CSV table of C-alpha atoms in Angstrom, one decimal:
chain,number,residue,atom,x,y,z
A,1,MET,CA,-37.9,24.9,25.0
A,2,ALA,CA,-35.5,25.6,22.1
A,3,THR,CA,-36.8,25.0,18.7
A,4,THR,CA,-33.6,24.8,16.9
A,5,MET,CA,-30.2,23.2,17.5
A,6,LYS,CA,-26.7,23.5,16.0
A,7,CYS,CA,-25.8,21.0,13.4
A,8,ASN,CA,-22.5,20.1,11.7
A,9,VAL,CA,-22.3,17.8,8.7
A,10,VAL,CA,-18.7,17.0,7.9
A,11,SER,CA,-17.1,14.3,5.7
A,12,ALA,CA,-13.4,13.5,5.6
A,13,GLU,CA,-13.0,15.6,2.5
A,14,GLN,CA,-15.2,18.6,3.2
A,15,SER,CA,-17.6,20.4,5.5
A,16,LEU,CA,-21.1,20.2,4.0
A,17,TYR,CA,-23.3,22.1,6.4
A,18,GLU,CA,-22.9,24.2,9.6
A,19,GLY,CA,-25.8,26.0,11.1
A,20,ASN,CA,-29.1,25.7,12.9
A,21,VAL,CA,-31.7,23.0,12.2
A,22,GLN,CA,-35.1,22.1,13.5
A,23,MET,CA,-34.8,18.3,12.9
A,24,VAL,CA,-32.3,15.8,11.6
A,25,ILE,CA,-33.4,12.5,10.1
A,26,ALA,CA,-30.8,9.8,9.5
A,27,SER,CA,-30.5,6.1,9.2
A,28,GLY,CA,-28.5,4.6,12.2
A,29,ASP,CA,-27.1,1.2,12.4
A,30,LEU,CA,-30.1,0.0,14.6
A,31,GLY,CA,-32.8,1.9,12.6
A,32,ASP,CA,-33.8,5.3,11.4
A,33,LEU,CA,-33.7,8.3,13.7
A,34,GLY,CA,-35.5,11.6,13.8
A,35,ILE,CA,-33.8,14.0,16.2
A,36,THR,CA,-35.4,17.2,17.4
A,37,PRO,CA,-34.0,19.7,20.0
A,38,GLY,CA,-33.9,18.2,23.5
A,39,HIS,CA,-33.0,14.7,22.4
A,40,ALA,CA,-31.0,12.7,24.9
A,41,PRO,CA,-27.3,12.4,24.3
A,42,LEU,CA,-26.6,9.8,21.8
A,43,ILE,CA,-23.8,8.2,19.8
A,44,THR,CA,-24.5,5.9,16.9
A,45,SER,CA,-22.9,4.6,13.8
A,46,LEU,CA,-24.6,5.3,10.5
A,47,LYS,CA,-25.6,3.0,7.7
A,48,PRO,CA,-25.2,4.2,4.1
A,49,GLY,CA,-28.3,6.2,3.4
A,50,PRO,CA,-30.0,9.5,3.4
A,51,VAL,CA,-29.7,12.3,6.0
A,52,ARG,CA,-32.3,14.9,5.9
A,53,LEU,CA,-31.9,18.3,7.6
A,54,VAL,CA,-35.0,20.5,8.2
A,55,PHE,CA,-33.7,24.1,8.5
A,56,GLU,CA,-35.1,26.9,10.7
A,57,ASN,CA,-37.4,28.2,7.9
A,58,GLY,CA,-38.9,24.9,7.3
A,59,ASP,CA,-36.9,24.2,4.1
A,60,ASP,CA,-35.1,20.9,4.0
A,61,GLU,CA,-32.1,19.3,2.2
A,62,LEU,CA,-31.3,15.8,1.5
A,63,PHE,CA,-27.7,14.3,1.8
A,64,PHE,CA,-26.3,11.0,1.1
A,65,VAL,CA,-23.8,9.5,3.5
A,66,SER,CA,-21.9,6.3,3.0
A,67,GLY,CA,-21.6,5.6,6.7
A,68,GLY,CA,-20.1,7.4,9.7
A,69,PHE,CA,-21.2,8.5,13.1
A,70,LEU,CA,-23.8,10.7,14.6
A,71,GLU,CA,-23.4,12.4,17.9
A,72,VAL,CA,-26.2,14.2,19.8
A,73,ILE,CA,-25.3,16.3,22.7
A,74,PRO,CA,-27.8,18.8,24.2
A,75,LEU,CA,-28.7,21.2,21.4
A,76,GLN,CA,-25.9,20.1,19.1
A,77,ILE,CA,-25.7,17.5,16.5
A,78,THR,CA,-22.5,16.3,14.7
A,79,ILE,CA,-22.6,14.0,11.7
A,80,LEU,CA,-19.1,12.6,10.9
A,81,ALA,CA,-19.7,11.0,7.5
A,82,ASP,CA,-17.1,8.8,5.8
A,83,THR,CA,-18.1,10.3,2.5
A,84,ALA,CA,-21.1,12.6,2.0
A,85,GLU,CA,-22.8,14.2,-1.0
A,86,ARG,CA,-25.7,16.5,-1.5
A,87,ALA,CA,-28.5,14.4,-2.9
A,88,GLU,CA,-28.9,16.6,-6.0
A,89,ASN,CA,-25.2,15.8,-6.9
A,90,LEU,CA,-25.7,12.2,-6.9
A,91,ASP,CA,-25.3,10.4,-10.2
A,92,GLU,CA,-28.2,8.0,-10.8
A,93,ALA,CA,-26.7,6.3,-13.8
A,94,ALA,CA,-23.4,5.7,-11.9
A,95,ALA,CA,-25.3,4.3,-8.9
A,96,LEU,CA,-27.3,1.9,-11.1
A,97,ARG,CA,-24.1,0.8,-12.8
A,98,ALA,CA,-22.5,0.2,-9.4
A,99,GLN,CA,-25.5,-1.8,-8.3
A,100,GLU,CA,-25.4,-4.0,-11.4
A,101,GLU,CA,-21.7,-4.5,-11.0
A,102,ALA,CA,-21.9,-5.4,-7.3
A,103,LYS,CA,-24.7,-7.8,-8.0
A,104,ARG,CA,-22.7,-9.5,-10.8
A,105,LEU,CA,-19.7,-9.9,-8.4
A,106,LEU,CA,-22.0,-11.4,-5.7
A,107,ASP,CA,-23.3,-13.9,-8.3
A,108,GLU,CA,-19.9,-15.0,-9.3
A,109,GLN,CA,-19.2,-16.4,-5.9
A,110,GLN,CA,-15.6,-15.2,-5.3
A,111,SER,CA,-13.3,-15.4,-2.3
A,112,GLU,CA,-14.8,-14.3,1.0
A,113,PHE,CA,-13.0,-11.0,0.9
A,114,GLU,CA,-14.3,-10.0,-2.5
A,115,TYR,CA,-17.8,-11.2,-1.5
A,116,SER,CA,-18.0,-9.0,1.5
A,117,ARG,CA,-16.5,-6.1,-0.4
A,118,ALA,CA,-19.2,-6.5,-3.1
A,119,ALA,CA,-21.8,-6.8,-0.5
A,120,ILE,CA,-20.7,-3.4,1.0
A,121,ASP,CA,-20.7,-1.9,-2.5
A,122,LEU,CA,-24.2,-3.2,-3.1
A,123,ALA,CA,-25.5,-1.8,0.1
A,124,GLU,CA,-24.0,1.6,-0.8
A,125,ALA,CA,-25.4,1.7,-4.3
A,126,VAL,CA,-28.8,0.6,-3.1
A,127,ALA,CA,-28.7,3.4,-0.5
A,128,ARG,CA,-27.7,6.0,-3.1
A,129,ILE,CA,-30.6,5.0,-5.4
A,130,ARG,CA,-32.9,5.1,-2.4
A,131,VAL,CA,-31.8,8.7,-1.8
A,132,ILE,CA,-32.3,9.7,-5.4
A,133,GLU,CA,-35.8,8.2,-5.4
A,134,GLN,CA,-36.6,10.0,-2.2
A,135,LEU,CA,-35.4,13.3,-3.8
A,136,ARG,CA,-37.5,12.7,-6.9
A,137,GLN,CA,-40.6,11.8,-4.9
A,138,ARG,CA,-40.4,15.1,-3.0
A,139,ARG,CA,-39.9,17.1,-6.2
A,140,ALA,CA,-42.9,15.5,-7.8
B,1,MET,CA,27.7,37.9,-40.4
B,2,ALA,CA,28.4,34.7,-38.5
B,3,VAL,CA,29.4,36.3,-35.2
B,4,GLY,CA,28.5,34.4,-32.1
B,5,LYS,CA,26.3,31.8,-33.6
B,6,GLU,CA,26.8,29.6,-30.6
B,7,ILE,CA,25.8,32.3,-28.3
B,8,ARG,CA,22.5,32.9,-30.2
B,9,THR,CA,21.5,29.3,-30.1
B,10,GLN,CA,22.3,29.1,-26.5
B,11,ILE,CA,20.2,32.1,-25.8
B,12,GLY,CA,17.4,30.5,-27.7
B,13,SER,CA,17.5,27.3,-25.8
B,14,ILE,CA,17.5,29.1,-22.4
B,15,LYS,CA,14.5,31.1,-23.6
B,16,ASN,CA,12.6,27.9,-24.4
B,17,THR,CA,13.5,26.6,-20.9
B,18,GLN,CA,12.4,29.7,-19.4
B,19,LYS,CA,9.0,29.4,-21.1
B,20,ILE,CA,8.6,25.9,-19.6
B,21,THR,CA,9.5,27.0,-16.1
B,22,SER,CA,7.3,30.0,-16.1
B,23,ALA,CA,4.4,27.9,-17.4
B,24,MET,CA,5.0,25.4,-14.5
B,25,GLN,CA,5.1,28.3,-12.1
B,26,LEU,CA,1.6,29.5,-13.3
B,27,VAL,CA,0.2,26.0,-13.1
B,28,ALA,CA,1.6,25.4,-9.6
B,29,ALA,CA,0.2,28.7,-8.5
B,30,SER,CA,-3.4,27.8,-9.5
B,31,LYS,CA,-3.0,24.3,-8.1
B,32,MET,CA,-1.7,25.6,-4.9
B,33,ARG,CA,-4.8,27.8,-4.5
B,34,LYS,CA,-7.0,24.7,-4.9
B,35,ALA,CA,-4.9,22.5,-2.6
B,36,GLN,CA,-5.0,25.2,0.1
B,37,GLU,CA,-8.7,25.3,-0.1
B,38,ARG,CA,-8.9,21.6,0.2
B,39,MET,CA,-6.6,21.8,3.2
B,40,GLY,CA,-9.0,24.1,4.9
B,41,ALA,CA,-12.0,22.0,4.0
B,42,THR,CA,-10.7,18.8,5.5
B,43,ARG,CA,-9.8,20.4,8.8
B,44,PRO,CA,-13.3,20.5,10.4
B,45,TYR,CA,-13.6,16.7,10.3
B,46,ALA,CA,-10.4,16.1,12.3
B,47,ASP,CA,-11.6,18.9,14.8
B,48,ARG,CA,-15.0,17.4,15.2
B,49,ILE,CA,-13.9,13.9,15.5
B,50,LEU,CA,-11.5,14.9,18.2
B,51,GLU,CA,-14.3,16.7,20.0
B,52,VAL,CA,-16.5,13.5,19.9
B,53,ILE,CA,-13.6,11.4,21.1
B,54,GLY,CA,-13.2,13.8,24.0
B,55,HIS,CA,-16.7,13.5,24.9
B,56,LEU,CA,-16.6,9.7,24.8
B,57,ALA,CA,-13.4,9.4,26.7
B,58,CYS,CA,-15.0,11.5,29.5
B,59,ALA,CA,-18.2,9.6,29.3
B,60,ASN,CA,-16.5,6.3,29.6
B,61,PRO,CA,-13.3,6.8,31.5
B,62,GLU,CA,-13.0,3.2,32.7
B,63,TYR,CA,-12.6,1.9,29.2
B,64,ASN,CA,-8.9,2.3,28.4
B,65,HIS,CA,-8.4,1.8,24.7
B,66,LEU,CA,-5.3,0.3,23.2
B,67,TYR,CA,-4.6,3.6,21.3
B,68,LEU,CA,-4.4,5.6,24.5
B,69,ASP,CA,-2.0,3.2,26.1
B,70,GLU,CA,1.8,4.0,26.4
B,71,ARG,CA,3.9,1.0,25.9
B,72,GLU,CA,7.7,0.3,26.1
B,73,VAL,CA,9.2,1.2,22.8
B,74,ASN,CA,11.0,-1.6,21.0
B,75,ARG,CA,9.9,-0.9,17.5
B,76,VAL,CA,8.4,2.2,15.9
B,77,GLY,CA,6.5,2.9,12.7
B,78,TYR,CA,6.7,6.0,10.5
B,79,ILE,CA,4.3,7.0,7.8
B,80,VAL,CA,6.3,9.2,5.4
B,81,VAL,CA,4.3,11.5,3.2
B,82,SER,CA,6.2,12.8,0.2
B,83,THR,CA,5.3,14.1,-3.2
B,84,ASP,CA,4.8,12.1,-6.4
B,85,ARG,CA,6.7,14.4,-8.6
B,86,GLY,CA,10.0,16.2,-8.4
B,87,LEU,CA,11.0,19.8,-9.4
B,88,CYS,CA,9.7,21.2,-6.1
B,89,GLY,CA,13.0,22.5,-4.6
B,90,GLY,CA,14.2,21.0,-1.4
B,91,LEU,CA,10.8,19.9,-0.1
B,92,ASN,CA,11.4,16.2,-0.2
B,93,ALA,CA,15.1,16.4,0.6
B,94,ASN,CA,14.4,18.3,3.8
B,95,LEU,CA,11.7,15.9,4.8
B,96,PHE,CA,13.9,12.9,4.1
B,97,LYS,CA,16.7,14.5,6.1
B,98,LYS,CA,14.5,14.7,9.1
B,99,VAL,CA,13.4,11.1,8.7
B,100,VAL,CA,17.0,9.9,8.4
B,101,ALA,CA,18.0,11.8,11.5
B,102,GLU,CA,15.1,10.1,13.3
B,103,LEU,CA,16.1,6.7,12.0
B,104,GLY,CA,19.7,7.3,13.2
B,105,ALA,CA,18.4,8.3,16.6
B,106,HIS,CA,16.4,5.1,16.9
B,107,HIS,CA,19.2,3.0,15.6
B,108,GLY,CA,21.4,4.3,18.3
B,109,LYS,CA,19.0,3.1,20.9
B,110,GLY,CA,18.6,-0.2,19.3
B,111,VAL,CA,15.0,0.5,18.3
B,112,GLU,CA,13.9,-0.9,15.0
B,113,VAL,CA,11.8,1.0,12.5
B,114,ASP,CA,9.1,0.1,10.0
B,115,LEU,CA,8.1,2.5,7.3
B,116,ALA,CA,5.1,3.3,5.2
B,117,ALA,CA,5.8,5.4,2.2
B,118,ILE,CA,3.1,7.6,0.7
B,119,GLY,CA,4.1,9.3,-2.6
B,120,SER,CA,6.5,7.9,-5.2
B,121,LYS,CA,9.4,10.0,-4.1
B,122,ALA,CA,9.5,8.5,-0.6
B,123,LEU,CA,9.3,5.0,-2.2
B,124,GLY,CA,12.2,5.8,-4.4
B,125,PHE,CA,14.2,7.3,-1.6
B,126,PHE,CA,13.8,4.4,0.7
B,127,ARG,CA,14.5,1.9,-2.1
B,128,SER,CA,18.0,3.4,-2.5
B,129,PHE,CA,18.6,4.4,1.1
B,130,GLY,CA,17.4,1.2,2.7
B,131,GLY,CA,14.8,0.8,5.4
B,132,ASN,CA,12.1,-1.7,6.1
B,133,VAL,CA,9.2,-0.4,4.0
B,134,ILE,CA,6.0,-2.4,4.8
B,135,ALA,CA,3.4,-0.4,2.9
B,136,THR,CA,3.3,2.0,0.0
B,137,VAL,CA,1.0,4.2,-1.9
B,138,GLY,CA,2.1,5.9,-5.1
B,139,GLN,CA,0.5,8.4,-7.4
B,140,VAL,CA,-2.0,9.9,-5.0
B,141,GLY,CA,-2.7,12.6,-7.5
B,142,ASP,CA,-3.9,16.2,-7.0
B,143,GLN,CA,-7.2,15.1,-5.3
B,144,PRO,CA,-6.3,12.3,-2.9
B,145,SER,CA,-9.3,10.3,-1.7
B,146,VAL,CA,-9.3,8.7,1.8
B,147,ALA,CA,-9.9,5.3,0.1
B,148,ASP,CA,-6.5,5.5,-1.6
B,149,LEU,CA,-4.8,5.9,1.8
B,150,ILE,CA,-6.8,3.6,4.0
B,151,GLY,CA,-4.9,0.5,2.9
B,152,SER,CA,-1.4,1.5,3.9
B,153,VAL,CA,-2.7,3.2,7.1
B,154,LYS,CA,-4.5,0.1,8.1
B,155,VAL,CA,-1.3,-1.9,7.6
B,156,MET,CA,0.5,0.3,10.2
B,157,MET,CA,-2.5,0.3,12.6
B,158,ASP,CA,-2.8,-3.4,12.4
B,159,ALA,CA,1.0,-3.7,13.2
B,160,TYR,CA,0.4,-1.4,16.2
B,161,GLU,CA,-2.6,-3.5,17.4
B,162,GLU,CA,-0.6,-6.7,17.1
B,163,GLY,CA,2.2,-5.2,19.1
B,164,LYS,CA,4.7,-5.2,16.2
B,165,ILE,CA,5.2,-1.5,16.5
B,166,ASP,CA,4.8,0.4,19.8
B,167,ARG,CA,4.6,3.9,18.4
B,168,LEU,CA,3.4,5.4,15.1
B,169,TYR,CA,4.4,8.7,13.7
B,170,VAL,CA,3.5,10.6,10.6
B,171,VAL,CA,6.1,12.8,8.8
B,172,TYR,CA,4.9,15.5,6.4
B,173,ASN,CA,5.5,19.0,5.4
B,174,HIS,CA,3.6,21.6,7.3
B,175,PHE,CA,2.3,24.5,5.3
B,176,VAL,CA,3.4,27.7,7.1
B,177,ASN,CA,3.0,30.0,4.2
B,178,THR,CA,3.8,30.1,0.5
B,179,MET,CA,7.4,30.7,1.1
B,180,THR,CA,8.0,28.4,4.0
B,181,GLN,CA,7.2,24.7,4.5
B,182,LYS,CA,8.4,22.9,7.5
B,183,PRO,CA,9.0,19.2,7.8
B,184,MET,CA,6.8,18.0,10.7
B,185,LEU,CA,6.8,14.9,12.9
B,186,GLN,CA,3.5,14.1,14.5
B,187,GLN,CA,2.8,11.1,16.9
B,188,LEU,CA,-0.3,9.3,15.9
B,189,LEU,CA,-0.4,6.3,18.2
B,190,PRO,CA,-0.7,6.1,21.1
B,191,LEU,CA,-2.7,9.3,21.0
B,192,PRO,CA,-0.4,12.0,22.6
B,193,LYS,CA,-1.2,12.4,26.3
B,194,ASP,CA,-1.4,16.1,26.3
B,195,GLN,CA,-4.0,16.1,23.7
B,196,SER,CA,-6.3,13.7,25.6
B,197,VAL,CA,-5.8,15.4,29.0
B,198,ASP,CA,-6.6,18.7,27.3
B,199,LEU,CA,-9.8,17.2,26.2
B,200,SER,CA,-11.0,15.9,29.5
B,201,ALA,CA,-10.1,19.2,31.2
B,202,SER,CA,-12.1,21.3,28.7
B,203,MET,CA,-15.0,19.0,28.9
B,204,GLY,CA,-15.9,19.3,32.5
B,205,THR,CA,-19.4,17.9,32.2
B,206,HIS,CA,-20.1,14.5,30.8
B,207,TRP,CA,-23.2,13.1,29.4
B,208,ASP,CA,-24.8,9.8,29.9
B,209,TYR,CA,-24.8,8.7,26.3
B,210,ILE,CA,-27.1,6.3,24.6
B,211,TYR,CA,-24.8,4.1,22.6
B,212,GLU,CA,-25.8,2.4,19.4
B,213,PRO,CA,-24.6,-0.3,19.0
B,214,ASP,CA,-22.3,-0.1,22.1
B,215,ALA,CA,-19.7,2.2,23.6
B,216,ARG,CA,-16.6,0.0,22.9
B,217,GLU,CA,-17.5,-0.5,19.3
B,218,VAL,CA,-18.2,3.2,18.6
B,219,LEU,CA,-15.0,4.3,20.3
B,220,ASP,CA,-12.9,1.8,18.5
B,221,ALA,CA,-14.3,2.8,15.2
B,222,LEU,CA,-14.1,6.5,15.9
B,223,LEU,CA,-10.4,6.3,17.0
B,224,ILE,CA,-9.5,4.4,13.8
B,225,ARG,CA,-11.3,7.1,11.8
B,226,TYR,CA,-9.5,9.8,13.7
B,227,VAL,CA,-6.1,8.4,12.8
B,228,GLU,CA,-7.2,8.0,9.2
B,229,SER,CA,-8.3,11.5,9.1
B,230,LEU,CA,-5.0,12.8,10.5
B,231,VAL,CA,-3.1,11.0,7.8
B,232,TYR,CA,-5.4,12.3,5.2
B,233,GLN,CA,-5.0,15.8,6.5
B,234,SER,CA,-1.3,15.5,6.4
B,235,VAL,CA,-1.4,14.2,2.8
B,236,VAL,CA,-3.5,17.1,1.8
B,237,GLU,CA,-1.3,19.5,3.6
B,238,ASN,CA,1.8,18.1,1.9
B,239,LEU,CA,0.2,18.5,-1.4
B,240,ALA,CA,-0.3,22.3,-0.8
B,241,CYS,CA,3.3,22.4,0.3
B,242,GLU,CA,4.3,20.6,-2.9
B,243,GLN,CA,2.6,23.1,-5.1
B,244,ALA,CA,3.9,26.1,-3.2
B,245,ALA,CA,7.4,24.8,-3.2
B,246,ARG,CA,7.2,24.1,-6.9
B,247,MET,CA,5.9,27.6,-7.5
B,248,VAL,CA,8.8,29.1,-5.7
B,249,ALA,CA,11.4,26.9,-7.2
B,250,MET,CA,10.0,27.6,-10.8
B,251,LYS,CA,9.9,31.3,-10.1
B,252,ALA,CA,13.6,31.2,-9.2
B,253,ALA,CA,14.3,29.1,-12.2
B,254,THR,CA,12.6,31.6,-14.5
B,255,ASP,CA,14.4,34.5,-12.8
B,256,ASN,CA,17.8,32.7,-13.2
B,257,ALA,CA,17.1,32.1,-16.8
B,258,GLY,CA,16.3,35.8,-17.4
B,259,GLN,CA,19.6,36.7,-15.7
B,260,LEU,CA,21.5,34.2,-17.9
B,261,ILE,CA,19.9,35.5,-21.0
B,262,ASP,CA,20.9,39.1,-20.1
B,263,ASP,CA,24.4,38.1,-19.5
B,264,LEU,CA,24.7,36.1,-22.7
B,265,GLU,CA,23.1,39.0,-24.7
B,266,LEU,CA,25.8,41.3,-23.2
B,267,VAL,CA,28.5,39.0,-24.3
B,268,TYR,CA,26.9,38.5,-27.7
B,269,ASN,CA,26.5,42.3,-28.3
B,270,LYS,CA,30.1,42.8,-27.3
B,271,ALA,CA,31.3,40.2,-29.7
B,272,ARG,CA,29.2,41.7,-32.5
B,273,GLN,CA,30.4,45.2,-31.8
B,274,ALA,CA,34.1,44.0,-31.7
B,275,ALA,CA,33.6,42.3,-35.1
B,276,ILE,CA,32.1,45.4,-36.6
B,277,THR,CA,34.9,47.6,-35.3
B,278,GLN,CA,37.4,45.2,-36.7
B,279,GLU,CA,35.8,45.2,-40.0
B,280,ILE,CA,35.7,49.0,-40.2
B,281,SER,CA,39.3,49.3,-39.3
B,282,GLU,CA,40.3,46.7,-41.9
B,283,ILE,CA,38.4,48.7,-44.5
B,284,VAL,CA,39.9,52.0,-43.4
B,285,GLY,CA,43.3,50.4,-43.3
B,286,GLY,CA,42.8,48.9,-46.7
B,287,ALA,CA,41.7,52.3,-48.1
B,288,ALA,CA,44.7,54.1,-46.6
B,289,ALA,CA,47.0,51.7,-48.3
B,290,LEU,CA,45.7,52.4,-51.7
């Protein structure tokens, strides 16, 4: 039984990681997923949220994705993110500001389009903050 | 001695222009390097997504997506990717020439054309040339983001889905190398057959996927992403072309300015020498007369 699998994390703007991993943890549309080698083939869309890669040597790294897809085929995982950032590059102040702004827009009861737009922004900002907090907890 | 004052000032002004062009050349060279890196960085996404679409198409062959369907062509759409700024040689002109040739060909067959213009130059061109522009994006800057482009790409894809256009192309400059950029025409929708056939052939085995939420939804969303990523890729590539073309154009301009300065300096020196000779001969003549 193989203990590692190939993993690619790409966003539309850049390739973030390419190499072997032991495990991938991501938040899929229907719930969080932990994928280890030997997982059944799977395709799912992703919610805005954290993606955690556990590397061969046991180290891990946290990414933030704003949505996208995750494909699992035997011994290979591909994450196609709409946009992705390394967790340590996230800007907490900006995320909090975005959250405030989105909440304010939601409260103002605008047209349906703007409402759904603000709801998406809010979900993304909350997910960003969640990733930052997760990173901080692990550091502590 | 007031010989050739005009020539001196002309040399001075050419020197100033030369300074500007050589500065622009240097700036373009460094921007080109960055743009080239970005071009390399965005390619994996398009490659990967194509791979996944290939897997999906094989896993679920009975589902024939709209984007894979060939239709009779009554109206076509073009996404024209140009630069925002000028001073980049014949880059945009060559691109527009290609588009105009295409438009002419379609016109001859009675096929109508809708356009989406990306970059200020394309917008300016079609405003004066004519053409039915249904979507525009200007000022994409040096670091285009997908979000900037999605709007106008969506307009074209919606038009395709509603059956208003039956084919969608993207026209952009392909980066061959620093010296050569080639205007390219690529079919986006329906996805070119050879590509999809290629995919199914290379992926002999197919997997019984678990789909979340379901196959159709995932494939739909993936195909849209794929087209968006292709357009993004062409914008990024066009940007690298712009900087390369500008660098070459500005190098030529700097060289020409140097040539011009040399020529003018020769003329100036000749005039100065002639004036001195004349003065001497006048003095000598005057002395002899005494």
